[in-house]
Coordinates of C-alpha atoms in Angstrom, one line a residue:
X1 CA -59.3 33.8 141.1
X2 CA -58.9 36.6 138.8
X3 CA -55.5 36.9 139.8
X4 CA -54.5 33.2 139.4
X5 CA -56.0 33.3 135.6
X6 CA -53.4 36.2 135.4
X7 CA -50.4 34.7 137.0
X8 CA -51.6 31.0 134.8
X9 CA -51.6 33.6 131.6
X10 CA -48.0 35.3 132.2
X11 CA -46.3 32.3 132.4
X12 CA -48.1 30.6 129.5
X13 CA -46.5 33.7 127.5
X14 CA -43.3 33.6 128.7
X15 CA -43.2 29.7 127.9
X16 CA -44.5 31.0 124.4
X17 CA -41.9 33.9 124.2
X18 CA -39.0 31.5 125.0
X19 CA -40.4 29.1 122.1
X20 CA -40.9 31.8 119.8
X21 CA -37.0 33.0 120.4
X22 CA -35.9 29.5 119.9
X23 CA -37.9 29.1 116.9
X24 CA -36.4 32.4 115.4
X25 CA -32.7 31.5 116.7
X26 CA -32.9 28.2 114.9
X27 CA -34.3 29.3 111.6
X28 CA -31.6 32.2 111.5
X29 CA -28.7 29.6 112.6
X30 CA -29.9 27.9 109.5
X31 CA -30.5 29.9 106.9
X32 CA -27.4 33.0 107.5
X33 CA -24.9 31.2 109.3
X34 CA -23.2 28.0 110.6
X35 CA -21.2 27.4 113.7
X36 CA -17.8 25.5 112.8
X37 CA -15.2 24.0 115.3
X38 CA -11.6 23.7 113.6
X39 CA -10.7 19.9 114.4
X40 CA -7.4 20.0 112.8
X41 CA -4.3 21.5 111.6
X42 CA -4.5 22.2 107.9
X43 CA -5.3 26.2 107.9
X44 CA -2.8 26.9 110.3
X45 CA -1.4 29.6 111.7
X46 CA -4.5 31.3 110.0
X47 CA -6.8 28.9 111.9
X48 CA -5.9 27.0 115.4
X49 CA -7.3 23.9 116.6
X50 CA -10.0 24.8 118.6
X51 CA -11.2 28.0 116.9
X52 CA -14.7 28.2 116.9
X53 CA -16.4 30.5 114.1
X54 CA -19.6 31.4 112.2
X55 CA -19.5 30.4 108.6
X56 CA -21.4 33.2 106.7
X57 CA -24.3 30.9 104.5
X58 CA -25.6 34.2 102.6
X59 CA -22.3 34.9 101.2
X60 CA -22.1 33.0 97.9
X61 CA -26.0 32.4 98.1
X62 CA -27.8 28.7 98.5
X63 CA -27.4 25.3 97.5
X64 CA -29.0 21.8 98.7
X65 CA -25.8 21.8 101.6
X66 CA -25.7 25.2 102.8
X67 CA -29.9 25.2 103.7
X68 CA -32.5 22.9 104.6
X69 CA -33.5 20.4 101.9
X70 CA -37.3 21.7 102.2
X71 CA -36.2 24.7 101.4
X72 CA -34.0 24.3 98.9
X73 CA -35.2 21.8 96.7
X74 CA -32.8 22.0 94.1
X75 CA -29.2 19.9 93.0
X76 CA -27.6 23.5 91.8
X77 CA -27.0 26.5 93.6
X78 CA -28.2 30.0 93.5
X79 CA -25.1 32.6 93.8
X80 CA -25.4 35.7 95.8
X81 CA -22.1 36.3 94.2
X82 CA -18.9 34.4 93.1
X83 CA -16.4 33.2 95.3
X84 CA -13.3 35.1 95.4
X85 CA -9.6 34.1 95.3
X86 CA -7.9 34.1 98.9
X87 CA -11.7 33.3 100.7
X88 CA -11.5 31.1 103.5
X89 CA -14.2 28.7 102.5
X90 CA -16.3 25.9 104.7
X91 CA -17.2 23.2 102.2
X92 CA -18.9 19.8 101.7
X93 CA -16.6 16.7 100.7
X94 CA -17.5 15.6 97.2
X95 CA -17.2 12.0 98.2
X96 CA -17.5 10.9 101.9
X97 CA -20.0 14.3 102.9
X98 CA -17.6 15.7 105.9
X99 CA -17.2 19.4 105.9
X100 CA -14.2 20.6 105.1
X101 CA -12.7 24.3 105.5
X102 CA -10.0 25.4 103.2
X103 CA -8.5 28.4 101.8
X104 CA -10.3 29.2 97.5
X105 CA -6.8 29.1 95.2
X106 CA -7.7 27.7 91.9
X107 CA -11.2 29.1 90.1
X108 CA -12.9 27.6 87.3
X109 CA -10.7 27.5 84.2
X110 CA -7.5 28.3 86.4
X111 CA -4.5 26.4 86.1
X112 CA -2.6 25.6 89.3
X113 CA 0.4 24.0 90.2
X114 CA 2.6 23.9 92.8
X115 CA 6.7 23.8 91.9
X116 CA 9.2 23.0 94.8
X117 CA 6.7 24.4 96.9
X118 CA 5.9 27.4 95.8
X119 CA 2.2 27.9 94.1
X120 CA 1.7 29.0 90.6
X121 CA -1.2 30.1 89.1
X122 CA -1.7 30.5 85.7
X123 CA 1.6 29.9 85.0
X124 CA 2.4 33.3 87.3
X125 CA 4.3 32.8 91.0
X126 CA 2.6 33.6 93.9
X127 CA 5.4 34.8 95.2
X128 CA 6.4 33.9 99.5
X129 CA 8.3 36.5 102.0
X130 CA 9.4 35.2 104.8
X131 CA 7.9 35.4 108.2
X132 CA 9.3 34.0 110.5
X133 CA 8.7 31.2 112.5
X134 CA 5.5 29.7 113.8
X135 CA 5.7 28.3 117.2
X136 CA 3.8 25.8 119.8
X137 CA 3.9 23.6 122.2
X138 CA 3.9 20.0 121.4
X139 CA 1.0 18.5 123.2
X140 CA -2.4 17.2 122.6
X141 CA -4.5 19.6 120.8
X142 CA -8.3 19.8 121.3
X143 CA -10.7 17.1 121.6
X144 CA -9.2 14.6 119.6
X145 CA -5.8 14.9 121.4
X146 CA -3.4 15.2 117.9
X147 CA 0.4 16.4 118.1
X148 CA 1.4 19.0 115.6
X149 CA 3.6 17.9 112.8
X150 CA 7.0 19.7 113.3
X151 CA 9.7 21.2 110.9
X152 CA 12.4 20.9 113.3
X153 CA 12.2 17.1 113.3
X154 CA 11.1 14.8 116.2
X155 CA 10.4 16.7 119.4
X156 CA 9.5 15.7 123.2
X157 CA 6.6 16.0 124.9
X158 CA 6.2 19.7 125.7
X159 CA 8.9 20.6 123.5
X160 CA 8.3 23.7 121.3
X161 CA 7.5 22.9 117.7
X162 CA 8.4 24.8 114.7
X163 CA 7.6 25.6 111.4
X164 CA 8.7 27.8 108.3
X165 CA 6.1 30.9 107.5
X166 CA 5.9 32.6 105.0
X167 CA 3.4 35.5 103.4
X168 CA 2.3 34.3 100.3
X169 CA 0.4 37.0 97.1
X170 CA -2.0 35.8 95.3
X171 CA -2.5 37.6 92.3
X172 CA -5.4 40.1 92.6
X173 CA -2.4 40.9 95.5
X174 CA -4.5 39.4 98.6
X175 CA -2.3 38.1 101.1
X176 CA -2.0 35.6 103.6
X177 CA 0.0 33.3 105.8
X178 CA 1.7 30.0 105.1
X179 CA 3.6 27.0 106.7
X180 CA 6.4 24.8 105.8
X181 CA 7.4 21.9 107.1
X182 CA 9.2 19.1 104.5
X183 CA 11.7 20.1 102.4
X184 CA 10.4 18.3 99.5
X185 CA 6.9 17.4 100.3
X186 CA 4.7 15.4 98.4
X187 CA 2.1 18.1 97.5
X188 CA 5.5 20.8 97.2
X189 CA 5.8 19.3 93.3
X190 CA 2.4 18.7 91.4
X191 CA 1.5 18.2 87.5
X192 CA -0.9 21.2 86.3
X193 CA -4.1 20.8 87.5
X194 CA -7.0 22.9 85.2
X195 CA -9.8 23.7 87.2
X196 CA -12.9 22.5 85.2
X197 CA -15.9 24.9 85.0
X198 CA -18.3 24.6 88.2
X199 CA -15.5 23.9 90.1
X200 CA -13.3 25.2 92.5
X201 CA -9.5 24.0 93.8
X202 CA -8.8 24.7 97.2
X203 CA -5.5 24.1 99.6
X204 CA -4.8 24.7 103.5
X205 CA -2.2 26.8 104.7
X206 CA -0.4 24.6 106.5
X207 CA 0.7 22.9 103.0
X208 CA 2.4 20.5 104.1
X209 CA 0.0 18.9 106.6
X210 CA -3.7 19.5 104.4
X211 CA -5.5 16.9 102.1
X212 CA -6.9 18.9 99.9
X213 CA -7.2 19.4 96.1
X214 CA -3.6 18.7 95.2
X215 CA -4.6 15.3 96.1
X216 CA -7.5 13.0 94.3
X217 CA -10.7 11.7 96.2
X218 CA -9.8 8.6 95.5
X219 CA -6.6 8.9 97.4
X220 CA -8.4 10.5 100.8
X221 CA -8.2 14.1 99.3
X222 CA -10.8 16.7 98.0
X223 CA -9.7 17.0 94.3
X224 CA -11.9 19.7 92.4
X225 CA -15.0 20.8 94.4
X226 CA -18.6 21.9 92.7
X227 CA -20.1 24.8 93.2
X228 CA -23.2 23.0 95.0
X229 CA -21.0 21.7 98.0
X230 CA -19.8 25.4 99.0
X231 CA -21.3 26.0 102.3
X232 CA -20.4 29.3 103.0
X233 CA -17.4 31.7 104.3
X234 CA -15.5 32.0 107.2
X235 CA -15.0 35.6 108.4
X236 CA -14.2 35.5 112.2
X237 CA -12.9 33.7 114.5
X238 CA -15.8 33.7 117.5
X239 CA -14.0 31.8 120.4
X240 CA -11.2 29.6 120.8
X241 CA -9.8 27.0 123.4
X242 CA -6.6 24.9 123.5
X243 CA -8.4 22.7 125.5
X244 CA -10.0 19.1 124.9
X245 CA -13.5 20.7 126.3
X246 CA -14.6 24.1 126.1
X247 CA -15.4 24.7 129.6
X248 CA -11.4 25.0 130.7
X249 CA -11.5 27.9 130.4
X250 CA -7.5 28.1 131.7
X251 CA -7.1 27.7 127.8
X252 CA -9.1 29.8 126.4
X253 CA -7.0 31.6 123.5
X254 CA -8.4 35.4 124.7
X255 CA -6.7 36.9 121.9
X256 CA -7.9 35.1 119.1
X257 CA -11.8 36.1 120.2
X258 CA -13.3 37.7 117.5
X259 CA -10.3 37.7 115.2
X260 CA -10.5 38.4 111.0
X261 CA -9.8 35.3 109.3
X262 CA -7.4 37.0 106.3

């Protein structure tokens, strides 16, 4: 008898322990970080369709999106610190609530624009070197199956697809990688936008193909964003798959696990 009370008691505190590990694994999930699938092409080659990351929560502090509304009660935010030029930033749409990620350009008071496609800020260049040429295969990417856009104009079904990169400065001298693919695009020519204070602009690295604040909400685009919708930033790259589901593992991108996001 004695020994079935014991047996009875072990697994009562293993079902307890599992809880207890859920319990913590949830609360830390949603007060540090965020998991966050890339659906789309806007930050490439930076970001792939299919990269699957953490977005770090703690890293410009809380707001009413980037914690639980019990907890944070509040239509501000807290900052941990200010977001810095060149961050890859996850962020909450101003107008229709879907989360966004895009790379933080313009800050508050800032004036931005972009002249045949090249960015300027404060009425300095941000000046591009070439890098080459960013390749893939056109084909259905990820779970919602869409093509790549392509600089080398209108290409078959498992054709390769091309595009223009370059390394763009910023001018604290951070650097990163960008895409061309129209000559003149729409966004490659913009009127000054100044940033107002509380705000931030943000664009994707694949400038041609991103809606984002070179474009107004009311048009579909993300226009200036308020401090309160940051979520958070994204640091690494966690996992990543080609694939429309995550267990084909035959596309798993190997060398992209745990990759910097620069």
């Amino acid at each position: 008898m004695a020994s079935g009370t014991t047996k009875d008691g072990g697994i009562v505190e293993t079902i307890k322990t599992i809880v207890y590990a859920l319990l913590i694994a949830g609360v830390f999930r949603t007060l540090f970080f965020q998991p966050f699938w890339i659906p789309s092409e806007s930050m490439k080659d930076t970001l792939l369709i299919g990269d699957f990351l953490f977005v770090n929560k703690m890293a410009y502090g809380y707001s009413k999106y980037s914690c639980p509304f019990a907890m944070c009660p509040f239509s501000g935010r807290i900052l941990a610190s200010d977001p810095v030029r060149g961050d890859v930033v996850v962020f909450r749409h101003p107008v229709n609530g879907t989360d966004f990620i895009k790379r933080l350009i313009g800050l508050p008071g800032d004036k931005i624009q972009m002249k045949d496609g090249i960015l300027y800020i404060n009425g300095v260049m941000a000046p591009q070197v070439p890098d080459g040429v960013f390749e893939e295969i056109n084909e259905p990417q990820g779970p919602m199956r869409n093509r790549p856009r392509c600089e080398n104009g209108a290409v078959g079904d498992g054709g390769i697809c091309t595009r223009t990169r370059s390394i763009e400065t910023l001018p604290e001298g951070r650097k990163h990688r960008v895409l061309n693919i129209d000559k003149d695009g729409f966004g490659d020519n913009t009127d000054v936008f100044t940033v107002p204070e509380g705000h931030y602009f943000f664009m994707g690295d694949n400038r041609d193909n991103s809606q984002d604040s070179r474009y107004a909400q009311a048009a579909g685009g993300v226009g200036f964003v308020p401090v309160e919708y940051l979520i958070g930033r994204a640091d690494r790259v966690i996992f990543s798959s080609a694939g429309s589901r995550m267990l084909y593992f035959w596309t798993w991108r190997s060398d992209r696990f745990f990759k910097a996001v620069e």
